[in-house]
Tab-separated table of C-alpha atoms in Angstrom:
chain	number	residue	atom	x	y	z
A	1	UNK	CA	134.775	68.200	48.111
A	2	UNK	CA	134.808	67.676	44.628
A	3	UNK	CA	133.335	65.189	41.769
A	4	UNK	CA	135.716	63.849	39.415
A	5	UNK	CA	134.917	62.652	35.520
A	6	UNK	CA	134.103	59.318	36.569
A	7	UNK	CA	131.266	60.341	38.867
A	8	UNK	CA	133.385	59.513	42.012
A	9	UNK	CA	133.337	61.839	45.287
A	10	UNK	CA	136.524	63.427	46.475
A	11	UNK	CA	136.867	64.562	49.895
A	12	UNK	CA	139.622	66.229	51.806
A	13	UNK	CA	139.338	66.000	55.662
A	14	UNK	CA	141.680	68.643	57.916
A	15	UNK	CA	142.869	66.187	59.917
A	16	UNK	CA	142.271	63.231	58.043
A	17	UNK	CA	144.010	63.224	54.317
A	18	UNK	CA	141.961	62.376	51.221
A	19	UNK	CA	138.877	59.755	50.720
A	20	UNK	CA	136.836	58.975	47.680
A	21	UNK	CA	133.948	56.856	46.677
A	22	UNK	CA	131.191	55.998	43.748
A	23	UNK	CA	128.316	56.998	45.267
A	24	UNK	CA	126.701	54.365	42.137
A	25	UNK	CA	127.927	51.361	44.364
A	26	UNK	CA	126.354	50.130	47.370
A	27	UNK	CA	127.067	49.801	50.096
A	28	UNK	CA	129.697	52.863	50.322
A	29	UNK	CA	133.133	51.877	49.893
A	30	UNK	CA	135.343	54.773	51.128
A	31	UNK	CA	139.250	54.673	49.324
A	32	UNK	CA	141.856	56.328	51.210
A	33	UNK	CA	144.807	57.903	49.584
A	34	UNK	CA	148.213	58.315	51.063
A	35	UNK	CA	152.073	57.853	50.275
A	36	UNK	CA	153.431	54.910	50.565
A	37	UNK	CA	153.692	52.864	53.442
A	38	UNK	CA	157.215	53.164	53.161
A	39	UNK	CA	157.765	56.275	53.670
A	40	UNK	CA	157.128	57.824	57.270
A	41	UNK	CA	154.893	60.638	56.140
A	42	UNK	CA	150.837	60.341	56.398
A	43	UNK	CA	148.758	63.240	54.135
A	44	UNK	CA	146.463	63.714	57.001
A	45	UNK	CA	149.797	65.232	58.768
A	46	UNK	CA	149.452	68.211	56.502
A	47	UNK	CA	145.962	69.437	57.088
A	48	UNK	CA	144.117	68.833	53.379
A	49	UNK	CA	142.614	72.344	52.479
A	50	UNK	CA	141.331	72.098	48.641
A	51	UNK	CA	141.030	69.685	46.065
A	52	UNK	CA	141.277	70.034	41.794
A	53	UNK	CA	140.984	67.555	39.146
A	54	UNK	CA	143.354	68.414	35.976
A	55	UNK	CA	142.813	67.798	32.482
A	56	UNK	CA	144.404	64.388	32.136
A	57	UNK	CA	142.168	63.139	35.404
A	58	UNK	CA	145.078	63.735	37.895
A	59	UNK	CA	143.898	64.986	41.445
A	60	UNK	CA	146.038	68.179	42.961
A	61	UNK	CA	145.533	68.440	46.719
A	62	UNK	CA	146.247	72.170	48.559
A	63	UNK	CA	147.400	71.557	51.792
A	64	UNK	CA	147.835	73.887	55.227
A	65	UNK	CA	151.964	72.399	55.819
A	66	UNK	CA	153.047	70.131	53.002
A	67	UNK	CA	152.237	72.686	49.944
A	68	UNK	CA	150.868	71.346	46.967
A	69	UNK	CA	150.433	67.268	46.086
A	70	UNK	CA	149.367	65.352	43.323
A	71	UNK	CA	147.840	61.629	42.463
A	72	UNK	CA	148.063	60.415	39.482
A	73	UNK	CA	145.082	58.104	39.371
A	74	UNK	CA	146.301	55.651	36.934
A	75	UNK	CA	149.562	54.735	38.903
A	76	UNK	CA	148.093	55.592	41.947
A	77	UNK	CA	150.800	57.549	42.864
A	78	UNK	CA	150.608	60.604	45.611
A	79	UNK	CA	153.621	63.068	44.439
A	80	UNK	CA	154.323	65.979	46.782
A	81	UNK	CA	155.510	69.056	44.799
A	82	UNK	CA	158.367	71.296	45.550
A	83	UNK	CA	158.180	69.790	48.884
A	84	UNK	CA	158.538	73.427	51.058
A	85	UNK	CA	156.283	74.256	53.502
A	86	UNK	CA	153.332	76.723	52.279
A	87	UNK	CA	150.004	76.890	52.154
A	88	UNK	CA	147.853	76.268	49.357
A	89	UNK	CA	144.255	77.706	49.996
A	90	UNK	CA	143.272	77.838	45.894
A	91	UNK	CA	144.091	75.843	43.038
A	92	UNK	CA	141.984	76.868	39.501
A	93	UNK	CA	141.946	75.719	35.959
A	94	UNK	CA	143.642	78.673	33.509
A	95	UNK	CA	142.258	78.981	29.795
A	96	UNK	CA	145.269	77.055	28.649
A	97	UNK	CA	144.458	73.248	29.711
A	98	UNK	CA	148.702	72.904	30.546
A	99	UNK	CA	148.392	75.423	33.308
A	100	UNK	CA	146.680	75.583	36.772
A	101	UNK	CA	146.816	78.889	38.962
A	102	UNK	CA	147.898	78.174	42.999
A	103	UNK	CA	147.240	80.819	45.679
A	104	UNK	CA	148.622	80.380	48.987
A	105	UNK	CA	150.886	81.862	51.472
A	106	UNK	CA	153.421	82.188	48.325
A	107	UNK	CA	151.160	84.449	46.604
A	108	UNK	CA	149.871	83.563	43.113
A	109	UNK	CA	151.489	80.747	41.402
A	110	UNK	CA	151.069	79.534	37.831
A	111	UNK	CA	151.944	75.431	37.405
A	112	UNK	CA	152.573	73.521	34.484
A	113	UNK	CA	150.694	70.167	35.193
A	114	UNK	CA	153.054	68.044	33.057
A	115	UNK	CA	156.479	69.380	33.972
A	116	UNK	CA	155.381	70.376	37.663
A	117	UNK	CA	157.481	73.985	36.947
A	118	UNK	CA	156.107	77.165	38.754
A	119	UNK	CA	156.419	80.518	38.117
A	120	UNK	CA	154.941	83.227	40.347
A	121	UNK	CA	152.676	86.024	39.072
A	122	UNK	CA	154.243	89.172	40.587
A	123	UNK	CA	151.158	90.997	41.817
A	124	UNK	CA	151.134	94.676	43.492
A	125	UNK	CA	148.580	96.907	44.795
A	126	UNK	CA	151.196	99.479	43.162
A	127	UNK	CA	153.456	99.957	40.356
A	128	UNK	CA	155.941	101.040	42.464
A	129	UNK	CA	155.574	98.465	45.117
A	130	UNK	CA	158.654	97.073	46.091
A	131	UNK	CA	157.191	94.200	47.797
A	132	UNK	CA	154.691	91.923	45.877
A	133	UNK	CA	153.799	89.691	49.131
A	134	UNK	CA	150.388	88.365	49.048
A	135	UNK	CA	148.520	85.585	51.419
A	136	UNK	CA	145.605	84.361	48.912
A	137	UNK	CA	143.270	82.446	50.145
A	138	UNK	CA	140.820	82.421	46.641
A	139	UNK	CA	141.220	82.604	42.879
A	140	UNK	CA	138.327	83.192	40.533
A	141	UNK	CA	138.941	83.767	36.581
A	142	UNK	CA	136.050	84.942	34.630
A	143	UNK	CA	134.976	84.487	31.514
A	144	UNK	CA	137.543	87.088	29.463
A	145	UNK	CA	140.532	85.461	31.553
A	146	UNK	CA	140.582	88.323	34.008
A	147	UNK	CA	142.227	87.193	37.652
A	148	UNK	CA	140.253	87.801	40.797
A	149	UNK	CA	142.113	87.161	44.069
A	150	UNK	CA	140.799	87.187	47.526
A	151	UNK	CA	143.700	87.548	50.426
A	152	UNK	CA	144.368	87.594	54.068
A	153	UNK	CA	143.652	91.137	55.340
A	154	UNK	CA	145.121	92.975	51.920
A	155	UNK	CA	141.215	92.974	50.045
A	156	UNK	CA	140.430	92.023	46.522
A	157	UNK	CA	142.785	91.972	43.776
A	158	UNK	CA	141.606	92.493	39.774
A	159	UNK	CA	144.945	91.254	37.386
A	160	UNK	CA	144.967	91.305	33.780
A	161	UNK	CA	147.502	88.763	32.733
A	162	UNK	CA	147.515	90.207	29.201
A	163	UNK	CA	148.008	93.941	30.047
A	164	UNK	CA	149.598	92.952	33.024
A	165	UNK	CA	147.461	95.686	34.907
A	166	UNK	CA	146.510	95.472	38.740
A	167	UNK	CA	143.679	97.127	40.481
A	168	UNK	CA	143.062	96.323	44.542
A	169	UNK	CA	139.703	97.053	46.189
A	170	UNK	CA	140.048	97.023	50.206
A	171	UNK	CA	137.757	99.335	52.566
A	172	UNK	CA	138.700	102.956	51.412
A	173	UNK	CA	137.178	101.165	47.817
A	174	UNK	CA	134.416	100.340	49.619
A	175	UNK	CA	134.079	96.742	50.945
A	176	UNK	CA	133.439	96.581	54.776
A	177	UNK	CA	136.593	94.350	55.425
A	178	UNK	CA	139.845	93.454	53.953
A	179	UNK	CA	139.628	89.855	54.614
A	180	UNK	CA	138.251	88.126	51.213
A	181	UNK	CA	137.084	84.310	51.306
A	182	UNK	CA	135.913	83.579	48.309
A	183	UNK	CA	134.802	85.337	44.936
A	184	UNK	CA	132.103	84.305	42.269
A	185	UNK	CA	130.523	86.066	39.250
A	186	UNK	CA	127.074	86.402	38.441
A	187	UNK	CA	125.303	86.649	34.434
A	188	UNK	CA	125.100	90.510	35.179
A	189	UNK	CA	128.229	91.851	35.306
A	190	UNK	CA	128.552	91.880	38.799
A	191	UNK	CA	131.226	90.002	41.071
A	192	UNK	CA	130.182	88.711	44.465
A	193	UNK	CA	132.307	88.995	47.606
A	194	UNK	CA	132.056	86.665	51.053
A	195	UNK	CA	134.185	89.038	53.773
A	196	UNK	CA	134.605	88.838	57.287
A	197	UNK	CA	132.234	91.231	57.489
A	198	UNK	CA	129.836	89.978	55.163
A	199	UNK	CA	129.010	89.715	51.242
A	200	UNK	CA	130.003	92.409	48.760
A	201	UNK	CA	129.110	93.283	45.578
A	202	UNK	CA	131.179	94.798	43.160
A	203	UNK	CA	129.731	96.302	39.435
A	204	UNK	CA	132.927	95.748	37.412
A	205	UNK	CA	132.131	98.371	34.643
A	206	UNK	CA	131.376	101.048	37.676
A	207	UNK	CA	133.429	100.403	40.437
A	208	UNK	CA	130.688	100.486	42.857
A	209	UNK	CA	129.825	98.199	45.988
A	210	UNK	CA	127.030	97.219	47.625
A	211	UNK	CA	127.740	95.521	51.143
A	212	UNK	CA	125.033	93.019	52.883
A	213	UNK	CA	125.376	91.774	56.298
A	214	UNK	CA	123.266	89.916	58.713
A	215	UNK	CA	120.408	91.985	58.524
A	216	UNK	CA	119.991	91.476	54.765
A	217	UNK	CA	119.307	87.948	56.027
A	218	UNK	CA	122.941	86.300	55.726
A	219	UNK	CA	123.531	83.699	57.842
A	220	UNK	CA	126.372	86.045	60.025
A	221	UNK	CA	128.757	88.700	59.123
A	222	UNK	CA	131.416	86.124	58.805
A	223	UNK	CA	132.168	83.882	55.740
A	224	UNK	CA	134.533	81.049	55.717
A	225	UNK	CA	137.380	79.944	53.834
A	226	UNK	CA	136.906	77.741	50.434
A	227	UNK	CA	133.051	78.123	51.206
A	228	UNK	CA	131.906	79.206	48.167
A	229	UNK	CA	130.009	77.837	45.084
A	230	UNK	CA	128.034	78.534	41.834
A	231	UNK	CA	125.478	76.116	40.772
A	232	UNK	CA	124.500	75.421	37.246
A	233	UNK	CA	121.323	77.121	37.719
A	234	UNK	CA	123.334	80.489	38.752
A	235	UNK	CA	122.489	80.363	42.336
A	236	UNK	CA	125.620	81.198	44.692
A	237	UNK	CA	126.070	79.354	47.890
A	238	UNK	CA	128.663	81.094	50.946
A	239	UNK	CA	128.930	79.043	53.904
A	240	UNK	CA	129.849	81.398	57.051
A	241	UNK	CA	130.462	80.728	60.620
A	242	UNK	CA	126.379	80.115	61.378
A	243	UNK	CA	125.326	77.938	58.391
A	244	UNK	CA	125.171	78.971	54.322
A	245	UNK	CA	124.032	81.657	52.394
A	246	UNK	CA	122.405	81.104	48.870
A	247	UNK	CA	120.681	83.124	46.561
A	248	UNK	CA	119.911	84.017	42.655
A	249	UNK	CA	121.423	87.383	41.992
A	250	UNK	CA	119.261	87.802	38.541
């Protein structure tokens, strides 16, 4: 779910493509996106998993089978990109407006909104790594453009895209699972972790974690994916298995 610049509601459905409405109007009035009725392919065929609004107002739509799509809501026109067959589980703004980050079952991908080229961003948990191979199922960048990726089963990833420098944080680091839904900073230094085996938290000066489970008070010890937000007033929400999470870390 996500609100664009105009106020309206976007929302992706698994099995049921892409809606939208002003919630200003009454009575609702649900819009449904989809190619066009020419063609013999529905959206809702490729299992809608996260949405984005760009710069110029253009909606990019992650999907489980189709890859990545776009409508362009002036022509209302839904594009899909590429056209192969990954996943996209994360698409994030960059600091340059041009640019979006995608993380998927391709790894980490950097797209130019404009020209639609991709390039990937060859991440390893060592220098010597032959294969670079990540499933990412979350991108956060903070607020001196450092990369923070959550995958399937490999942990967290830190990558400095100016140094070019990688640093991975799985279980012998000290998080209680390898399995990483969703990351979000706090106003303390601190990054916060939603596992499958609860919520980490990881001092990025130090190093050091601090795991909470279930009997911290967390809804479960397992988190879900895209299921993760930070409000304006600094409280983070994780949604799990057994309801949501939410708290002020200051």
């Amino acid at each position: 779910v996500i609100t664009d610049r105009s106020g309206n509601i976007w929302v992706g459905i698994h099995d049921g493509g892409v809606n939208y409405f002003n919630p200003n109007q009454f009575p609702y009035q649900f819009n449904k996106i989809d190619f066009p009725k020419s063609s013999d392919t529905s959206l809702k065929s490729y299992k809608v998993l996260t949405l984005f609004e760009d710069v110029t107002g253009n909606i990019w739509i992650g999907t489980l089978t189709g890859g990545l799509l776009v409508y362009d809501k002036k022509s209302k026109i839904l594009t899909r990109i590429h056209k192969d067959s990954r996943a996209v589980m994360s698409i994030v703004q960059t600091k340059k407006p041009d640019f979006l980050l995608v993380g998927g079952s391709n790894g980490v991908e950097k797209i130019n909104i404009h020209t639609k080229k991709r390039s990937i961003i060859h991440i390893k948990k060592k220098d010597d790594d032959k294969s670079s191979f990540l499933y990412v199922n979350s991108i956060y960048i903070d607020n001196i453009n450092h990369y923070w990726i959550g995958t399937e089963g490999q942990g967290l990833f830190f990558y400095d895209p100016q140094r070019l420098e990688t640093k991975n944080f799985g279980i012998k680091e000290g998080l209680p699972n390898e399995i990483i839904y969703g990351v979000l900073s706090d106003n303390n230094g601190n990054m916060w972790i939603s596992t499958n085996y609860g919520i980490s938290r990881l001092n990025v000066l130090s190093n050091q974690i601090k795991n909470y489970n279930q009997w911290d008070g967390l809804q479960g010890n397992e988190f879900n994916y895209g299921s993760f937000l930070k409000t304006r007033n600094n409280e983070l929400f994780f949604g799990g298995t057994n309801g949501i999470t939410y708290f002020n870390p200051s």
